[in-house]
Amino acid sequence: NLFIFFMLLLVLGNNFLIMFVGWEGVGLCSYLLIGFWFKNNNYNKAANKAFIMNRIGDLGFLLGTILIFTTFGSITFSEVFDKASSAPTGTITTIAILLFIGAMGKSAQIPLYTWLPDAMAGPTPVSALIHAATMVTAGIYMVVRSNIFYSISDTASEFVAIVGALTALFAATIGLLQTDIKKILAYSTVSQLGLMFLALGVGAYSSAVYHVTTHAFFKALLFLCAGSVIHAMGGEQDIRRMGGLKKGLPITFLTMFLGTIAISGLPPFSGFFSKDEILAHVYEHNKFLWFIGVVTSMLTAFYMFRMMFLTF
């Protein structure tokens, strides 16, 4: 409930300060969730890591907000966005990049991505909400909300697109070799967030939000299924020690299979439409980034089906 309260505050606030309060609040909830089993010291370390890495990003967000206030004399969205086109482009670029640094922390982009796989220490059902569907997409939401800065500044947009593409590819390659069922899903989340930022960088804001929505559903489903598998295995998370679970867990198998084909982008499931939108926009903008996006999508299908085969 605390998390939902802060998330609503983040989304419904009408200025950068209220958004920042919600932003910090969801970071706090993430910290409390990851350190839930506090008797395990590794989990405490993972919680600290998530909190500290988010602080690094949040400093960028805070500096961006301060710069917005000194430039426009206001931090209310409507007033700032009305005046944005009259400000010098250099200032706008700086604001956009500082805000994006905040998003890099919250939404786990290179180089601030390493906290998210460790965040899997928390209980799975809540991880499905916080670390798959809502909190990690706050960075996407923030960039979309202040999209006028990115529309004005080509430099900032290019930066967002390149970081997003690199993160998407890099996280997908790590996901190929993971053996922990939740870590595979965690790297998959980082990779999908990279694709969303790639979309934002080429100006496809609505497509990115569409992918946020479709991803929230199928990734939360996959996390809940992973929790079901771990529970059935008595706490075992290593997929190398599983196999043939389809007989014992037919319903989990079916639901996880649906989630897998959705995230792999097979029509007529939702992931196909949102990824297709993103790749179409990226193709118009830059062929090389489009190629990275396509390779990432193929890798996604590969490691997800690898997980399915080894588990079930």
Short mmCIF file of N, CA, C and O in Angstrom, two decimals, residues 47-123:
data_model
loop_
_atom_site.label_atom_id
_atom_site.label_comp_id
_atom_site.label_asym_id
_atom_site.label_seq_id
_atom_site.Cartn_x
_atom_site.Cartn_y
_atom_site.Cartn_z
N ALA A 47 19.86 -4.85 -0.92
CA ALA A 47 18.95 -3.73 -0.65
C ALA A 47 19.72 -2.42 -0.61
O ALA A 47 19.30 -1.42 -1.21
N ASN A 48 20.87 -2.43 0.09
CA ASN A 48 21.71 -1.22 0.14
C ASN A 48 22.16 -0.81 -1.25
O ASN A 48 22.16 0.37 -1.60
N LYS A 49 22.56 -1.81 -2.04
CA LYS A 49 23.05 -1.54 -3.39
C LYS A 49 21.97 -0.84 -4.23
O LYS A 49 22.24 0.16 -4.90
N ALA A 50 20.74 -1.37 -4.15
CA ALA A 50 19.64 -0.77 -4.92
C ALA A 50 19.41 0.67 -4.47
O ALA A 50 19.26 1.57 -5.30
N PHE A 51 19.42 0.88 -3.16
CA PHE A 51 19.14 2.21 -2.62
C PHE A 51 20.22 3.21 -3.03
O PHE A 51 19.94 4.31 -3.50
N ILE A 52 21.49 2.79 -2.90
CA ILE A 52 22.60 3.70 -3.20
C ILE A 52 22.68 4.01 -4.69
O ILE A 52 22.88 5.15 -5.09
N MET A 53 22.49 2.98 -5.53
CA MET A 53 22.51 3.22 -6.98
C MET A 53 21.39 4.17 -7.41
O MET A 53 21.58 5.01 -8.27
N ASN A 54 20.22 3.99 -6.77
CA ASN A 54 19.13 4.92 -7.07
C ASN A 54 19.45 6.34 -6.65
O ASN A 54 19.07 7.29 -7.32
N ARG A 55 20.20 6.47 -5.52
CA ARG A 55 20.62 7.82 -5.09
C ARG A 55 21.48 8.50 -6.15
O ARG A 55 21.38 9.70 -6.37
N ILE A 56 22.36 7.72 -6.81
CA ILE A 56 23.23 8.30 -7.84
C ILE A 56 22.37 8.90 -8.95
O ILE A 56 22.57 10.04 -9.37
N GLY A 57 21.39 8.10 -9.40
CA GLY A 57 20.50 8.60 -10.45
C GLY A 57 19.67 9.78 -9.97
O GLY A 57 19.51 10.78 -10.68
N ASP A 58 19.20 9.70 -8.71
CA ASP A 58 18.33 10.75 -8.18
C ASP A 58 19.04 12.09 -8.07
O ASP A 58 18.40 13.13 -8.15
N LEU A 59 20.36 12.04 -7.87
CA LEU A 59 21.11 13.30 -7.85
C LEU A 59 20.97 14.00 -9.20
O LEU A 59 20.77 15.22 -9.26
N GLY A 60 21.02 13.21 -10.29
CA GLY A 60 20.83 13.79 -11.61
C GLY A 60 19.46 14.42 -11.75
O GLY A 60 19.31 15.54 -12.25
N PHE A 61 18.44 13.69 -11.28
CA PHE A 61 17.07 14.20 -11.34
C PHE A 61 16.94 15.51 -10.55
O PHE A 61 16.35 16.48 -11.02
N LEU A 62 17.54 15.52 -9.37
CA LEU A 62 17.47 16.69 -8.50
C LEU A 62 18.14 17.90 -9.15
O LEU A 62 17.59 19.00 -9.17
N LEU A 63 19.34 17.68 -9.70
CA LEU A 63 20.06 18.77 -10.39
C LEU A 63 19.26 19.26 -11.58
O LEU A 63 19.20 20.47 -11.85
N GLY A 64 18.62 18.32 -12.31
CA GLY A 64 17.77 18.70 -13.43
C GLY A 64 16.63 19.59 -12.98
O GLY A 64 16.33 20.63 -13.60
N THR A 65 16.00 19.21 -11.87
CA THR A 65 14.88 20.00 -11.32
C THR A 65 15.34 21.40 -10.91
O THR A 65 14.67 22.40 -11.19
N ILE A 66 16.52 21.46 -10.27
CA ILE A 66 17.07 22.76 -9.85
C ILE A 66 17.35 23.63 -11.07
O ILE A 66 17.01 24.83 -11.09
N LEU A 67 17.91 23.03 -12.11
CA LEU A 67 18.20 23.77 -13.33
C LEU A 67 16.92 24.26 -14.00
O LEU A 67 16.85 25.38 -14.51
N ILE A 68 15.88 23.43 -13.96
CA ILE A 68 14.58 23.83 -14.51
C ILE A 68 14.06 25.06 -13.76
O ILE A 68 13.60 26.03 -14.36
N PHE A 69 14.19 25.02 -12.41
CA PHE A 69 13.70 26.15 -11.62
C PHE A 69 14.49 27.42 -11.89
O PHE A 69 13.91 28.49 -12.05
N THR A 70 15.83 27.30 -12.01
CA THR A 70 16.64 28.51 -12.25
C THR A 70 16.40 29.05 -13.66
O THR A 70 16.51 30.25 -13.90
N THR A 71 16.07 28.16 -14.60
CA THR A 71 15.85 28.61 -15.99
C THR A 71 14.47 29.21 -16.18
O THR A 71 14.31 30.27 -16.77
N PHE A 72 13.43 28.52 -15.67
CA PHE A 72 12.06 28.93 -15.95
C PHE A 72 11.37 29.62 -14.78
O PHE A 72 10.28 30.15 -14.94
N GLY A 73 11.98 29.56 -13.58
CA GLY A 73 11.36 30.18 -12.42
C GLY A 73 10.14 29.43 -11.91
O GLY A 73 9.33 29.96 -11.16
N SER A 74 9.99 28.17 -12.35
CA SER A 74 8.84 27.37 -11.94
C SER A 74 9.19 25.91 -12.14
O SER A 74 10.07 25.58 -12.95
N ILE A 75 8.52 25.02 -11.40
CA ILE A 75 8.70 23.59 -11.66
C ILE A 75 7.37 22.91 -11.99
O ILE A 75 7.30 21.69 -12.09
N THR A 76 6.32 23.70 -12.15
CA THR A 76 5.02 23.13 -12.54
C THR A 76 5.09 22.72 -14.01
O THR A 76 5.53 23.50 -14.85
N PHE A 77 4.64 21.51 -14.31
CA PHE A 77 4.75 20.98 -15.67
C PHE A 77 4.21 21.94 -16.73
O PHE A 77 4.91 22.30 -17.68
N SER A 78 2.94 22.38 -16.54
CA SER A 78 2.30 23.18 -17.59
C SER A 78 3.07 24.47 -17.87
O SER A 78 3.27 24.85 -19.03
N GLU A 79 3.56 25.15 -16.82
CA GLU A 79 4.30 26.40 -17.02
C GLU A 79 5.64 26.16 -17.69
O GLU A 79 6.02 26.86 -18.63
N VAL A 80 6.37 25.14 -17.21
CA VAL A 80 7.70 24.85 -17.77
C VAL A 80 7.60 24.45 -19.24
O VAL A 80 8.35 24.95 -20.08
N PHE A 81 6.64 23.59 -19.58
CA PHE A 81 6.55 23.10 -20.96
C PHE A 81 6.11 24.20 -21.92
O PHE A 81 6.48 24.21 -23.09
N ASP A 82 5.30 25.15 -21.40
CA ASP A 82 4.92 26.29 -22.25
C ASP A 82 6.11 27.15 -22.61
O ASP A 82 6.22 27.67 -23.72
N LYS A 83 7.04 27.31 -21.65
CA LYS A 83 8.19 28.20 -21.87
C LYS A 83 9.38 27.48 -22.49
O LYS A 83 10.36 28.13 -22.85
N ALA A 84 9.31 26.16 -22.59
CA ALA A 84 10.50 25.38 -22.98
C ALA A 84 11.09 25.79 -24.33
O ALA A 84 12.30 25.89 -24.48
N SER A 85 10.21 26.06 -25.31
CA SER A 85 10.71 26.35 -26.66
C SER A 85 11.50 27.66 -26.73
O SER A 85 12.30 27.86 -27.64
N SER A 86 11.29 28.57 -25.76
CA SER A 86 11.99 29.87 -25.80
C SER A 86 13.36 29.81 -25.11
O SER A 86 14.15 30.73 -25.24
N ALA A 87 13.65 28.73 -24.38
CA ALA A 87 14.92 28.64 -23.66
C ALA A 87 16.05 28.25 -24.62
O ALA A 87 15.80 27.66 -25.67
N PRO A 88 17.32 28.59 -24.26
CA PRO A 88 18.45 28.19 -25.12
C PRO A 88 18.58 26.66 -25.21
O PRO A 88 18.37 25.96 -24.21
N THR A 89 18.92 26.17 -26.42
CA THR A 89 18.97 24.72 -26.65
C THR A 89 19.98 24.03 -25.74
O THR A 89 19.75 22.91 -25.28
N GLY A 90 21.10 24.68 -25.47
CA GLY A 90 22.13 24.09 -24.61
C GLY A 90 21.59 23.77 -23.23
O GLY A 90 21.83 22.69 -22.68
N THR A 91 20.84 24.72 -22.68
CA THR A 91 20.23 24.52 -21.35
C THR A 91 19.24 23.36 -21.39
O THR A 91 19.23 22.51 -20.49
N ILE A 92 18.42 23.33 -22.43
CA ILE A 92 17.42 22.26 -22.58
C ILE A 92 18.12 20.90 -22.66
O ILE A 92 17.69 19.93 -22.01
N THR A 93 19.22 20.83 -23.41
CA THR A 93 19.97 19.57 -23.53
C THR A 93 20.48 19.13 -22.17
O THR A 93 20.36 17.96 -21.80
N THR A 94 21.03 20.09 -21.41
CA THR A 94 21.55 19.77 -20.08
C THR A 94 20.44 19.25 -19.18
O THR A 94 20.59 18.22 -18.50
N ILE A 95 19.29 19.93 -19.19
CA ILE A 95 18.14 19.50 -18.37
C ILE A 95 17.73 18.08 -18.77
O ILE A 95 17.56 17.21 -17.93
N ALA A 96 17.61 17.87 -20.08
CA ALA A 96 17.14 16.57 -20.58
C ALA A 96 18.09 15.45 -20.16
O ALA A 96 17.65 14.38 -19.73
N ILE A 97 19.39 15.70 -20.26
CA ILE A 97 20.36 14.65 -19.91
C ILE A 97 20.38 14.41 -18.40
O ILE A 97 20.43 13.26 -17.95
N LEU A 98 20.27 15.49 -17.60
CA LEU A 98 20.23 15.32 -16.14
C LEU A 98 19.00 14.50 -15.73
O LEU A 98 19.09 13.60 -14.89
N LEU A 99 17.86 14.81 -16.34
CA LEU A 99 16.65 14.05 -16.03
C LEU A 99 16.84 12.58 -16.43
O LEU A 99 16.43 11.67 -15.72
N PHE A 100 17.49 12.39 -17.59
CA PHE A 100 17.69 11.02 -18.06
C PHE A 100 18.63 10.24 -17.13
O PHE A 100 18.48 9.02 -16.98
N ILE A 101 19.58 10.93 -16.50
CA ILE A 101 20.45 10.24 -15.53
C ILE A 101 19.60 9.70 -14.37
O ILE A 101 19.81 8.59 -13.88
N GLY A 102 18.60 10.49 -13.96
CA GLY A 102 17.65 9.99 -12.96
C GLY A 102 16.95 8.74 -13.44
O GLY A 102 16.81 7.75 -12.71
N ALA A 103 16.53 8.77 -14.71
CA ALA A 103 15.84 7.61 -15.29
C ALA A 103 16.77 6.40 -15.40
O ALA A 103 16.33 5.26 -15.25
N MET A 104 18.05 6.66 -15.66
CA MET A 104 19.02 5.56 -15.76
C MET A 104 19.13 4.80 -14.44
O MET A 104 19.26 3.57 -14.42
N GLY A 105 19.07 5.53 -13.33
CA GLY A 105 19.13 4.89 -12.03
C GLY A 105 17.87 4.08 -11.75
O GLY A 105 17.92 2.90 -11.42
N LYS A 106 16.73 4.73 -11.92
CA LYS A 106 15.45 4.08 -11.58
C LYS A 106 15.11 2.96 -12.55
O LYS A 106 14.58 1.93 -12.15
N SER A 107 15.41 3.16 -13.83
CA SER A 107 15.01 2.17 -14.83
C SER A 107 16.17 1.30 -15.29
O SER A 107 16.12 0.71 -16.36
N ALA A 108 17.24 1.25 -14.47
CA ALA A 108 18.32 0.27 -14.65
C ALA A 108 18.95 0.26 -16.03
O ALA A 108 18.97 -0.77 -16.70
N GLN A 109 19.43 1.42 -16.47
CA GLN A 109 20.16 1.45 -17.74
C GLN A 109 21.67 1.45 -17.45
O GLN A 109 22.10 1.83 -16.37
N ILE A 110 22.46 1.04 -18.46
CA ILE A 110 23.92 1.09 -18.32
C ILE A 110 24.30 2.50 -17.90
O ILE A 110 23.81 3.44 -18.50
N PRO A 111 25.18 2.75 -16.93
CA PRO A 111 25.93 1.79 -16.11
C PRO A 111 25.27 1.50 -14.77
O PRO A 111 25.88 0.86 -13.93
N LEU A 112 24.03 1.96 -14.56
CA LEU A 112 23.38 1.80 -13.26
C LEU A 112 22.39 0.64 -13.24
O LEU A 112 21.38 0.68 -12.55
N TYR A 113 22.68 -0.41 -14.01
CA TYR A 113 21.70 -1.49 -14.15
C TYR A 113 21.91 -2.63 -13.14
O TYR A 113 21.02 -3.45 -12.95
N THR A 114 23.09 -2.70 -12.48
CA THR A 114 23.44 -3.92 -11.73
C THR A 114 22.58 -4.13 -10.49
O THR A 114 22.58 -5.24 -9.94
N TRP A 115 21.86 -3.12 -10.03
CA TRP A 115 21.04 -3.32 -8.83
C TRP A 115 19.81 -4.19 -9.11
O TRP A 115 19.34 -4.91 -8.25
N LEU A 116 19.28 -4.13 -10.33
CA LEU A 116 18.00 -4.81 -10.59
C LEU A 116 18.07 -6.33 -10.49
O LEU A 116 17.22 -6.95 -9.85
N PRO A 117 19.10 -6.99 -11.07
CA PRO A 117 19.19 -8.44 -10.90
C PRO A 117 19.33 -8.84 -9.42
O PRO A 117 18.78 -9.86 -8.99
N ASP A 118 20.05 -8.04 -8.63
CA ASP A 118 20.18 -8.33 -7.20
C ASP A 118 18.88 -8.07 -6.45
O ASP A 118 18.68 -8.58 -5.35
N ALA A 119 18.01 -7.26 -7.04
CA ALA A 119 16.74 -6.92 -6.38
C ALA A 119 15.82 -8.13 -6.31
O ALA A 119 14.79 -8.08 -5.66
N MET A 120 16.22 -9.21 -6.97
CA MET A 120 15.37 -10.41 -6.97
C MET A 120 15.40 -11.14 -5.64
O MET A 120 14.80 -12.19 -5.50
N ALA A 121 16.11 -10.59 -4.66
CA ALA A 121 16.14 -11.18 -3.32
C ALA A 121 14.78 -11.08 -2.63
O ALA A 121 14.48 -11.84 -1.73
N GLY A 122 13.97 -10.13 -3.06
CA GLY A 122 12.69 -9.90 -2.39
C GLY A 122 11.67 -10.97 -2.70
O GLY A 122 11.85 -11.77 -3.61
N PRO A 123 10.57 -11.00 -1.95
CA PRO A 123 9.48 -11.96 -2.22
C PRO A 123 8.92 -11.78 -3.64
O PRO A 123 8.74 -10.64 -4.09
#
